[in-house]
Short mmCIF file of C-alpha atoms and ligand atoms in Angstrom, two decimals:
data_model
loop_
_atom_site.label_atom_id
_atom_site.label_comp_id
_atom_site.label_asym_id
_atom_site.label_seq_id
_atom_site.Cartn_x
_atom_site.Cartn_y
_atom_site.Cartn_z
CA MET A 11 -13.48 11.00 -60.91
CA VAL A 12 -16.14 11.66 -58.29
CA ILE A 13 -19.63 12.09 -59.74
CA ILE A 14 -22.45 13.61 -57.72
CA GLN A 15 -25.70 12.74 -59.45
CA GLY A 16 -29.17 14.21 -59.63
CA GLY A 17 -28.97 17.02 -57.07
CA THR A 18 -30.35 20.54 -57.18
CA LEU A 19 -27.23 22.52 -58.02
CA VAL A 20 -26.86 25.91 -56.35
CA CYS A 21 -25.03 27.72 -59.16
CA PRO A 22 -24.14 31.45 -59.43
CA ASP A 23 -26.87 31.96 -62.04
CA GLY A 24 -29.55 30.06 -60.11
CA LEU A 25 -30.76 26.57 -59.33
CA ARG A 26 -30.64 23.71 -61.82
CA ARG A 27 -30.97 19.95 -61.67
CA GLY A 28 -27.84 18.08 -62.75
CA ASP A 29 -24.63 16.18 -62.09
CA VAL A 30 -21.23 17.42 -60.95
CA ALA A 31 -17.89 15.76 -61.67
CA LEU A 32 -14.81 16.31 -59.49
CA GLU A 33 -11.33 15.38 -60.54
CA ALA A 34 -8.41 15.80 -58.16
CA ASP A 35 -9.18 19.09 -56.38
CA LYS A 36 -11.34 20.77 -59.03
CA VAL A 37 -14.90 20.73 -60.31
CA VAL A 38 -14.32 19.59 -63.88
CA ARG A 39 -17.82 19.25 -65.29
CA ILE A 40 -21.39 20.29 -64.61
CA ALA A 41 -24.08 18.90 -66.90
CA SER A 42 -27.64 17.69 -66.81
CA SER A 43 -26.28 14.15 -66.92
CA ILE A 44 -22.74 12.77 -66.67
CA GLU A 45 -22.20 9.12 -67.55
CA PRO A 46 -19.80 7.54 -65.04
CA ALA A 47 -16.82 5.63 -66.39
CA GLU A 48 -15.43 2.49 -64.80
CA GLY A 49 -13.72 3.28 -61.52
CA ASP A 50 -15.60 6.53 -60.92
CA GLU A 51 -17.01 7.06 -57.43
CA VAL A 52 -20.72 7.85 -57.77
CA TYR A 53 -22.87 9.58 -55.13
CA ASP A 54 -26.65 9.92 -55.30
CA ALA A 55 -27.73 13.50 -54.51
CA ARG A 56 -31.38 13.20 -55.48
CA GLY A 57 -33.49 15.32 -53.12
CA CYS A 58 -30.41 17.25 -52.00
CA TRP A 59 -29.03 20.73 -52.60
CA VAL A 60 -25.48 20.82 -53.90
CA PHE A 61 -23.64 23.87 -52.57
CA PRO A 62 -20.14 25.18 -53.01
CA GLY A 63 -18.72 24.34 -49.57
CA PHE A 64 -19.64 26.74 -46.79
CA ILE A 65 -17.03 29.18 -45.54
CA ASP A 66 -16.83 30.35 -41.92
CA ALA A 67 -14.79 33.54 -41.99
CA HIS A 68 -14.54 34.08 -38.21
CA THR A 69 -13.02 31.42 -35.97
CA HIS A 70 -10.51 31.24 -33.11
CA MET A 71 -8.99 27.76 -33.02
CA GLN A 72 -6.21 26.82 -30.62
CA CYS A 73 -5.80 30.37 -29.46
CA TRP A 74 -4.68 32.08 -26.25
CA THR A 75 -7.33 34.69 -25.45
CA GLY A 76 -5.75 36.46 -22.51
CA ILE A 77 -7.50 34.23 -19.95
CA ASP A 78 -7.30 30.73 -21.39
CA TRP A 79 -6.72 28.62 -24.50
CA THR A 80 -9.71 27.90 -26.71
CA ALA A 81 -10.82 24.29 -26.46
CA ASP A 82 -10.83 23.39 -30.15
CA SER A 83 -7.56 22.75 -31.92
CA PHE A 84 -7.33 23.15 -35.68
CA GLU A 85 -7.69 19.38 -35.87
CA THR A 86 -10.92 19.13 -33.86
CA GLY A 87 -12.36 22.44 -35.05
CA THR A 88 -11.95 21.82 -38.78
CA ARG A 89 -13.23 18.26 -38.36
CA ALA A 90 -16.37 19.60 -36.68
CA ALA A 91 -16.68 22.25 -39.39
CA ALA A 92 -16.62 19.63 -42.15
CA CYS A 93 -19.22 17.51 -40.34
CA GLY A 94 -21.57 20.48 -40.58
CA GLY A 95 -20.83 21.25 -44.25
CA THR A 96 -18.17 23.95 -43.83
CA THR A 97 -15.18 23.36 -46.09
CA THR A 98 -13.07 26.44 -45.30
CA ILE A 99 -12.51 28.50 -42.16
CA VAL A 100 -10.75 31.83 -41.96
CA ASP A 101 -9.13 31.89 -38.54
CA TYR A 102 -7.76 34.87 -36.62
CA ALA A 103 -4.03 34.49 -36.25
CA THR A 104 -3.13 36.99 -33.56
CA ALA A 105 0.08 38.94 -33.05
CA ASP A 106 0.02 39.59 -29.32
CA ARG A 107 2.00 42.57 -28.05
CA GLY A 108 5.71 41.99 -28.52
CA VAL A 109 5.13 39.38 -31.25
CA THR A 110 5.62 40.32 -34.91
CA MET A 111 3.05 39.41 -37.53
CA PRO A 112 5.41 37.09 -39.44
CA ASP A 113 6.18 35.23 -36.21
CA ALA A 114 2.49 34.97 -35.35
CA LEU A 115 1.73 33.65 -38.83
CA ASP A 116 4.52 31.05 -38.50
CA GLU A 117 3.03 29.97 -35.19
CA TRP A 118 -0.50 29.64 -36.62
CA HIS A 119 0.86 27.55 -39.50
CA LYS A 120 2.63 25.32 -36.97
CA ARG A 121 -0.67 24.78 -35.16
CA ALA A 122 -2.73 24.09 -38.28
CA ASP A 123 -0.57 22.60 -41.02
CA GLY A 124 -1.06 18.90 -41.58
CA THR A 125 -3.93 18.56 -39.10
CA CYS A 126 -6.97 19.98 -40.87
CA THR A 127 -10.06 18.35 -42.29
CA ALA A 128 -11.42 21.61 -43.75
CA ASN A 129 -9.32 24.23 -45.55
CA TYR A 130 -8.02 27.17 -43.55
CA ALA A 131 -6.96 30.70 -44.29
CA PHE A 132 -5.74 33.31 -41.82
CA HIS A 133 -6.70 36.86 -41.02
CA MET A 134 -3.99 38.64 -39.03
CA ALA A 135 -5.06 40.41 -35.82
CA LEU A 136 -2.80 43.22 -34.59
CA SER A 137 -2.57 44.33 -30.97
CA GLU A 138 -0.06 47.15 -31.39
CA TRP A 139 0.84 49.62 -34.10
CA ASN A 140 4.35 50.85 -34.88
CA GLU A 141 6.80 51.23 -37.80
CA ARG A 142 7.52 47.52 -37.76
CA SER A 143 3.83 46.61 -38.02
CA ARG A 144 3.39 49.00 -40.95
CA ALA A 145 6.21 47.22 -42.83
CA ASP A 146 4.91 43.79 -41.90
CA LEU A 147 1.55 44.37 -43.57
CA ALA A 148 3.19 43.99 -46.98
CA ILE A 149 4.91 40.79 -45.84
CA MET A 150 1.54 39.44 -44.76
CA ARG A 151 0.10 40.20 -48.21
CA GLU A 152 2.96 38.25 -49.81
CA ARG A 153 2.22 35.34 -47.49
CA GLY A 154 -1.43 35.08 -48.49
CA VAL A 155 -3.11 37.22 -45.83
CA CYS A 156 -5.36 39.95 -47.25
CA SER A 157 -7.58 40.63 -44.23
CA PHE A 158 -6.59 41.99 -40.85
CA LYS A 159 -8.25 42.66 -37.55
CA SER A 160 -8.09 45.24 -34.85
CA TYR A 161 -10.03 45.64 -31.64
CA PHE A 162 -11.68 48.58 -29.91
CA ALA A 163 -12.14 46.38 -26.81
CA TYR A 164 -9.95 44.16 -24.57
CA ASP A 165 -7.10 45.96 -22.78
CA HIS A 166 -4.42 43.59 -24.10
CA LEU A 167 -5.50 43.91 -27.73
CA ARG A 168 -7.03 47.25 -28.53
CA LEU A 169 -5.65 49.99 -30.73
CA ASP A 170 -6.58 53.62 -30.20
CA ASP A 171 -8.39 55.71 -32.81
CA ALA A 172 -5.27 57.32 -34.32
CA GLU A 173 -3.60 53.91 -34.63
CA THR A 174 -6.72 52.46 -36.22
CA LEU A 175 -6.78 55.32 -38.73
CA GLU A 176 -3.15 54.76 -39.68
CA LEU A 177 -3.78 51.05 -40.04
CA LEU A 178 -6.72 51.71 -42.35
CA GLU A 179 -4.63 54.12 -44.42
CA SER A 180 -1.77 51.63 -44.65
CA LEU A 181 -4.05 48.78 -45.77
CA LYS A 182 -5.63 50.79 -48.56
CA PRO A 183 -2.76 50.60 -51.08
CA LEU A 184 -2.38 46.89 -50.28
CA GLY A 185 -6.05 46.17 -51.03
CA GLY A 186 -6.46 44.83 -47.51
CA THR A 187 -9.68 44.59 -45.53
CA LEU A 188 -9.79 45.52 -41.85
CA CYS A 189 -12.16 43.49 -39.69
CA VAL A 190 -12.93 45.31 -36.47
CA HIS A 191 -14.27 44.21 -33.12
CA CYS A 192 -16.60 47.10 -32.38
CA GLU A 193 -17.12 47.58 -28.66
CA ASN A 194 -15.99 50.63 -26.71
CA GLY A 195 -13.45 48.97 -24.41
CA THR A 196 -12.93 51.76 -21.88
CA LEU A 197 -16.68 52.03 -21.40
CA VAL A 198 -16.97 48.23 -21.02
CA ASP A 199 -14.21 48.26 -18.36
CA ALA A 200 -15.98 50.96 -16.38
CA LEU A 201 -19.40 49.33 -16.68
CA GLN A 202 -18.04 45.92 -15.68
CA LYS A 203 -16.74 47.46 -12.46
CA ARG A 204 -19.99 49.29 -11.88
CA VAL A 205 -22.16 46.21 -12.46
CA TYR A 206 -19.96 43.99 -10.29
CA GLU A 207 -19.89 46.53 -7.47
CA SER A 208 -23.66 46.81 -7.62
CA GLY A 209 -23.77 43.19 -6.47
CA ILE A 210 -24.41 41.45 -9.80
CA HIS A 211 -21.71 38.79 -10.10
CA GLY A 212 -23.31 36.04 -12.22
CA PRO A 213 -23.30 35.77 -16.02
CA GLU A 214 -26.28 38.11 -16.28
CA GLY A 215 -23.79 40.86 -15.44
CA HIS A 216 -22.04 40.28 -18.76
CA PRO A 217 -24.71 41.80 -21.06
CA LEU A 218 -25.41 44.56 -18.53
CA SER A 219 -21.78 45.64 -18.75
CA ARG A 220 -21.76 45.67 -22.57
CA PRO A 221 -24.95 47.51 -23.56
CA ASP A 222 -25.86 48.18 -27.18
CA VAL A 223 -24.43 51.72 -27.10
CA CYS A 224 -20.95 50.25 -26.56
CA GLU A 225 -21.28 48.53 -29.92
CA ALA A 226 -23.06 51.33 -31.76
CA GLU A 227 -20.56 53.98 -30.69
CA ALA A 228 -17.67 51.79 -31.83
CA VAL A 229 -19.32 50.89 -35.16
CA SER A 230 -20.01 54.55 -35.81
CA ARG A 231 -16.46 55.55 -34.86
CA LEU A 232 -14.97 52.85 -37.09
CA LEU A 233 -17.03 53.96 -40.06
CA TYR A 234 -16.00 57.60 -39.62
CA LEU A 235 -12.35 56.53 -39.39
CA ALA A 236 -12.73 54.38 -42.52
CA HIS A 237 -14.29 57.33 -44.31
CA LEU A 238 -11.42 59.57 -43.20
CA ALA A 239 -9.07 56.96 -44.69
CA GLY A 240 -10.77 57.34 -48.08
CA ASP A 241 -13.54 54.81 -47.66
CA ALA A 242 -11.10 52.08 -46.65
CA ARG A 243 -12.44 48.51 -46.83
CA VAL A 244 -13.87 47.45 -43.48
CA ASN A 245 -15.77 44.44 -42.22
CA VAL A 246 -17.85 45.00 -39.08
CA VAL A 247 -17.57 41.64 -37.35
CA HIS A 248 -20.27 39.98 -35.27
CA LEU A 249 -22.84 42.78 -35.51
CA SER A 250 -25.33 42.22 -32.70
CA THR A 251 -27.50 45.30 -32.19
CA LYS A 252 -30.18 47.39 -33.85
CA LEU A 253 -28.27 50.54 -32.84
CA GLY A 254 -25.11 49.22 -34.51
CA LEU A 255 -27.12 48.40 -37.62
CA GLU A 256 -28.48 51.95 -37.63
CA ALA A 257 -24.92 53.32 -37.53
CA ILE A 258 -24.11 51.22 -40.61
CA ARG A 259 -27.24 52.41 -42.38
CA ALA A 260 -26.30 56.01 -41.60
CA ALA A 261 -22.82 55.61 -43.09
CA LYS A 262 -24.21 53.94 -46.20
CA ALA A 263 -26.83 56.70 -46.51
CA ARG A 264 -23.97 59.24 -46.48
CA GLY A 265 -22.62 57.41 -49.51
CA GLN A 266 -19.74 55.60 -47.83
CA LYS A 267 -18.42 52.64 -49.81
CA ASN A 268 -16.57 49.45 -48.90
CA ILE A 269 -18.52 48.56 -45.77
CA PHE A 270 -19.11 44.86 -45.18
CA VAL A 271 -21.19 43.43 -42.38
CA GLU A 272 -20.99 40.08 -40.63
CA THR A 273 -23.33 38.63 -38.05
CA CYS A 274 -23.46 35.24 -36.33
CA PRO A 275 -26.15 32.68 -35.44
CA GLN A 276 -26.06 33.66 -31.76
CA TYR A 277 -27.38 37.15 -32.61
CA LEU A 278 -30.04 35.79 -34.94
CA LEU A 279 -31.33 32.98 -32.69
CA LEU A 280 -30.62 33.79 -29.03
CA ASP A 281 -31.49 36.64 -26.70
CA ASP A 282 -30.23 37.84 -23.31
CA THR A 283 -32.61 35.66 -21.27
CA CYS A 284 -30.08 32.87 -21.93
CA PHE A 285 -27.84 34.31 -19.19
CA LEU A 286 -30.48 33.41 -16.60
CA ARG A 287 -30.63 29.75 -17.52
CA ASP A 288 -29.45 27.48 -14.73
CA GLY A 289 -29.21 24.06 -16.37
CA GLN A 290 -28.53 21.00 -14.23
CA ASP A 291 -25.61 22.39 -12.27
CA GLY A 292 -26.50 26.08 -12.19
CA LEU A 293 -23.80 26.90 -14.73
CA GLU A 294 -25.68 27.01 -18.03
CA GLY A 295 -25.73 30.81 -18.20
CA LEU A 296 -21.92 30.79 -18.46
CA GLU A 297 -22.15 29.20 -21.92
CA PHE A 298 -23.38 32.46 -23.37
CA VAL A 299 -20.64 34.71 -22.05
CA MET A 300 -19.30 35.87 -25.37
CA SER A 301 -18.60 39.31 -26.72
CA PRO A 302 -20.76 40.83 -27.91
CA PRO A 303 -23.43 39.08 -25.85
CA PRO A 304 -26.75 37.82 -27.21
CA ARG A 305 -29.04 40.86 -27.14
CA LYS A 306 -32.68 41.85 -26.67
CA PRO A 307 -35.42 40.24 -28.77
CA ALA A 308 -35.83 43.58 -30.59
CA ASP A 309 -32.16 43.51 -31.65
CA ARG A 310 -32.52 39.96 -32.85
CA ALA A 311 -35.63 40.90 -34.84
CA ALA A 312 -33.85 43.88 -36.44
CA LEU A 313 -30.87 41.76 -37.47
CA ARG A 314 -33.09 39.01 -38.86
CA GLU A 315 -34.95 41.55 -40.94
CA ALA A 316 -31.68 43.11 -42.14
CA LEU A 317 -30.36 39.69 -43.08
CA VAL A 318 -33.43 38.87 -45.13
CA ASN A 319 -33.33 42.34 -46.76
CA GLY A 320 -29.77 41.80 -47.94
CA GLU A 321 -28.14 44.36 -45.62
CA ILE A 322 -25.82 41.78 -44.05
CA ASP A 323 -23.10 40.28 -46.22
CA THR A 324 -21.92 37.23 -44.33
CA ILE A 325 -22.83 34.88 -41.51
CA ALA A 326 -19.83 33.54 -39.59
CA THR A 327 -19.68 31.93 -36.14
CA ASP A 328 -16.95 33.61 -34.06
CA HIS A 329 -16.29 30.03 -32.94
CA CYS A 330 -14.23 30.48 -29.79
CA SER A 331 -14.95 27.44 -27.66
CA PHE A 332 -14.30 26.96 -23.96
CA ASN A 333 -15.51 24.17 -21.70
CA ILE A 334 -17.98 25.02 -18.96
CA HIS A 335 -16.20 22.75 -16.52
CA GLY A 336 -12.59 23.75 -15.96
CA GLN A 337 -12.69 26.92 -18.06
CA LYS A 338 -15.84 29.06 -17.97
CA ASP A 339 -16.71 27.95 -14.42
CA ARG A 340 -13.77 29.87 -13.02
CA GLY A 341 -15.99 32.91 -13.45
CA ARG A 342 -19.06 31.46 -11.77
CA ASP A 343 -18.85 34.13 -9.03
CA ASP A 344 -17.42 36.91 -11.20
CA PHE A 345 -18.65 37.26 -14.77
CA ARG A 346 -15.50 39.26 -15.61
CA LYS A 347 -13.39 36.11 -15.19
CA VAL A 348 -15.36 33.94 -17.63
CA PRO A 349 -13.39 33.32 -20.85
CA ASN A 350 -15.37 35.05 -23.59
CA GLY A 351 -16.53 32.99 -26.52
CA GLY A 352 -18.94 30.36 -27.78
CA ALA A 353 -18.95 27.27 -29.96
CA GLY A 354 -20.70 27.08 -33.34
CA VAL A 355 -18.50 26.09 -36.27
CA GLU A 356 -20.26 22.74 -36.67
CA HIS A 357 -23.85 23.93 -36.52
CA ARG A 358 -24.07 27.23 -38.41
CA PRO A 359 -25.54 25.87 -41.69
CA ALA A 360 -28.18 23.80 -39.88
CA LEU A 361 -29.11 26.63 -37.51
CA ILE A 362 -29.53 29.17 -40.28
CA ALA A 363 -31.26 26.83 -42.76
CA THR A 364 -33.74 25.78 -40.06
CA SER A 365 -34.35 29.11 -38.42
CA PHE A 366 -34.81 30.92 -41.75
CA ALA A 367 -36.61 28.11 -43.58
CA ASP A 368 -39.51 30.43 -44.46
CA GLU A 369 -37.33 33.35 -45.54
CA LEU A 370 -34.09 32.12 -47.10
CA GLY A 371 -33.82 29.61 -49.92
CA PRO A 372 -30.74 27.69 -51.04
CA THR A 373 -29.48 30.59 -53.16
CA ASP A 374 -29.60 32.91 -50.12
CA LEU A 375 -27.86 30.37 -47.89
CA CYS A 376 -25.17 30.05 -50.55
CA ARG A 377 -24.75 33.83 -50.81
CA LEU A 378 -24.46 34.38 -47.04
CA MET A 379 -22.34 31.39 -46.08
CA SER A 380 -20.26 30.66 -49.18
CA GLU A 381 -20.32 33.17 -52.03
CA ASN A 382 -20.05 36.43 -50.06
CA PRO A 383 -17.39 35.18 -47.61
CA ALA A 384 -15.36 34.09 -50.65
CA LYS A 385 -15.83 37.49 -52.31
CA VAL A 386 -15.20 39.65 -49.24
CA PHE A 387 -12.11 37.68 -48.22
CA GLY A 388 -10.36 37.19 -51.56
CA MET A 389 -11.20 33.56 -52.35
CA TRP A 390 -13.59 34.12 -55.24
CA PRO A 391 -13.88 32.66 -57.91
CA ALA A 392 -11.97 29.54 -56.81
CA LYS A 393 -14.26 29.17 -53.80
CA GLY A 394 -17.86 30.19 -53.10
CA ARG A 395 -19.01 29.16 -56.57
CA LEU A 396 -20.31 25.89 -57.97
CA ALA A 397 -18.85 26.03 -61.48
CA GLU A 398 -16.42 24.22 -63.73
CA GLY A 399 -12.87 25.16 -62.75
CA ALA A 400 -13.76 26.01 -59.15
CA ASP A 401 -12.23 24.18 -56.19
CA ALA A 402 -13.80 20.82 -55.40
CA ASP A 403 -15.16 21.96 -52.02
CA ILE A 404 -18.75 20.77 -52.03
CA CYS A 405 -21.53 20.34 -49.51
CA VAL A 406 -24.37 18.01 -50.52
CA TRP A 407 -27.16 19.14 -48.22
CA ASP A 408 -30.19 17.02 -47.42
CA PRO A 409 -32.96 19.49 -46.57
CA SER A 410 -35.34 16.78 -45.33
CA VAL A 411 -33.39 15.28 -42.41
CA SER A 412 -34.65 16.10 -38.92
CA TRP A 413 -32.17 15.84 -36.09
CA THR A 414 -31.37 17.36 -32.70
CA ILE A 415 -28.26 19.38 -31.92
CA SER A 416 -26.58 18.08 -28.79
CA ALA A 417 -23.20 18.17 -27.08
CA ALA A 418 -23.49 14.38 -26.77
CA THR A 419 -23.23 13.91 -30.53
CA GLN A 420 -21.25 16.94 -31.70
CA HIS A 421 -17.63 16.91 -32.85
CA GLN A 422 -16.68 20.31 -31.43
CA ASN A 423 -14.28 19.63 -28.58
CA VAL A 424 -16.39 21.19 -25.82
CA ASP A 425 -18.69 19.95 -23.09
CA HIS A 426 -21.74 21.91 -24.26
CA THR A 427 -23.37 23.66 -27.19
CA PRO A 428 -25.36 26.88 -26.86
CA TYR A 429 -27.97 25.19 -29.07
CA GLU A 430 -28.57 22.04 -26.99
CA GLY A 431 -31.92 20.50 -27.97
CA PHE A 432 -32.38 22.64 -31.11
CA GLU A 433 -34.53 20.70 -33.58
CA ALA A 434 -32.76 21.10 -36.90
CA THR A 435 -34.16 20.39 -40.34
CA GLY A 436 -31.48 19.75 -42.93
CA ARG A 437 -27.96 18.41 -42.59
CA ALA A 438 -24.79 17.98 -44.61
CA ARG A 439 -25.02 14.54 -46.19
CA LEU A 440 -21.64 14.69 -47.93
CA THR A 441 -18.81 17.16 -47.47
CA PHE A 442 -15.97 17.14 -50.01
CA VAL A 443 -12.82 19.12 -49.32
CA ASN A 444 -10.41 19.43 -52.27
CA GLY A 445 -12.29 16.56 -53.93
CA VAL A 446 -11.92 14.21 -50.94
CA LEU A 447 -14.93 13.00 -48.93
CA ALA A 448 -14.29 14.48 -45.49
CA ALA A 449 -17.64 13.89 -43.77
CA CYS A 450 -20.77 11.86 -44.39
CA ASP A 451 -24.13 12.30 -42.61
CA GLY A 452 -22.55 14.53 -40.00
CA GLU A 453 -19.71 12.11 -39.18
CA PRO A 454 -16.06 12.53 -40.20
CA THR A 455 -14.50 10.03 -42.61
CA GLY A 456 -11.07 10.46 -41.01
CA ALA A 457 -9.53 12.11 -44.08
CA GLN A 458 -7.60 15.35 -43.50
CA PRO A 459 -7.58 17.00 -46.93
CA GLY A 460 -7.66 20.58 -45.58
CA ARG A 461 -5.02 22.94 -46.98
CA TYR A 462 -3.86 26.49 -46.38
CA VAL A 463 -5.69 28.96 -48.59
CA SER A 464 -3.39 31.75 -49.68
CA ARG A 465 -5.43 34.81 -50.66
O1 URP B 5 -16.33 36.38 -27.04
C1 URP B 5 -15.68 36.30 -28.07
N1 URP B 5 -16.22 36.55 -29.20
N2 URP B 5 -14.40 35.96 -28.02
C2 URP B 5 -13.55 35.86 -29.13
C3 URP B 5 -12.81 37.09 -29.42
C4 URP B 5 -13.64 38.02 -30.22
O2 URP B 5 -14.13 38.96 -29.63
O3 URP B 5 -13.83 37.84 -31.42
ZN1 ZN B 6 -13.95 36.62 -32.74
#
């Protein structure tokens, strides 16, 4: 058995001091004191918070994005995740046009199986809608996929409104959740052209071409479509604006049910001045070209307040990493050619724990980064809960460690981090995945205990 002694346990009914015993891949006992037997592995967690492992429900590992491949494979991405305390990712398998969902799922399994340090589940993203896709939804459910994604942006991915409505209606009897990328794509295309032709070619053109109304209009449209589909279950991914938040509030005020909201560290910590950073080689601004872009300080403030008020269900990363050199720099003279996406799977718990130290305690961190992702995405009660019988995915978090986030020491497979120089307080001391020690003090142990999570 593995025995974790003397920590502050972050349990569903509150905090308590005690010991936790893991056997094989389950939590088998929680008590104020557990006497180790001969041969047990014992870990001292005094001064630490013991969480059910963190879950990052929005990643893009080893994925073709229409311009380039993301830099992190499942191997490097889940290793980095575990170093930061994340024990499960939910990655977006994507059925590009002409590819069926079962084939896409097979392909994502081929990329991930046998290589992962953290556990992995898959959402299925659709880029077209036809009779075949309708039938394939049920096959996806049988193969452990209960959440799907569609886009209102990106020419090669987006569905139109009628298709989105039919998708929502088809998911309802299956109990599926639709995650939606809410940006008005035709408007973005037109504004990109307008901004570029006005002479703005650098990364600062990116946020100018995707203003807050592009998000708010799409959020509002999605919520009306979901309502038309009988209050179908929807998850607004990577919410970034005050206007988008207001559209969600309006739908909730109308009484609409089954709306879930995700945001990401980049919208809680950064703002659009980042696009004007030069860095050493004049390329730093490219790091932040992600969609949606980091917004105005007022948007950030509104989202932070909503997070603290309990209006946001989950914090994920939208980890979609590209190198500056050799990938993002191809768009140095045309922001439209920069692969969209940022890195973050390793640093989310430290960023949020540090940045919200005065507002969110361990129970809140657990709710936003473990419990709610497990509940929204069909993994509760096995995951997201520190309790006897739950999966032995555990993060022992030392809230007293001070350290600096840097590309030089990270495990994400990219040449930068958007949070270079961030002074973090708190770090994962021990990360157990399925009962196996996967990372210790931010470094991987080399074990690859990650498994597919069928939901
Ligand atoms: O810029 C981003 N976020 N790229 C990844 C694809 C998406 O929009 O989620
Ligand atoms: Zn994404």
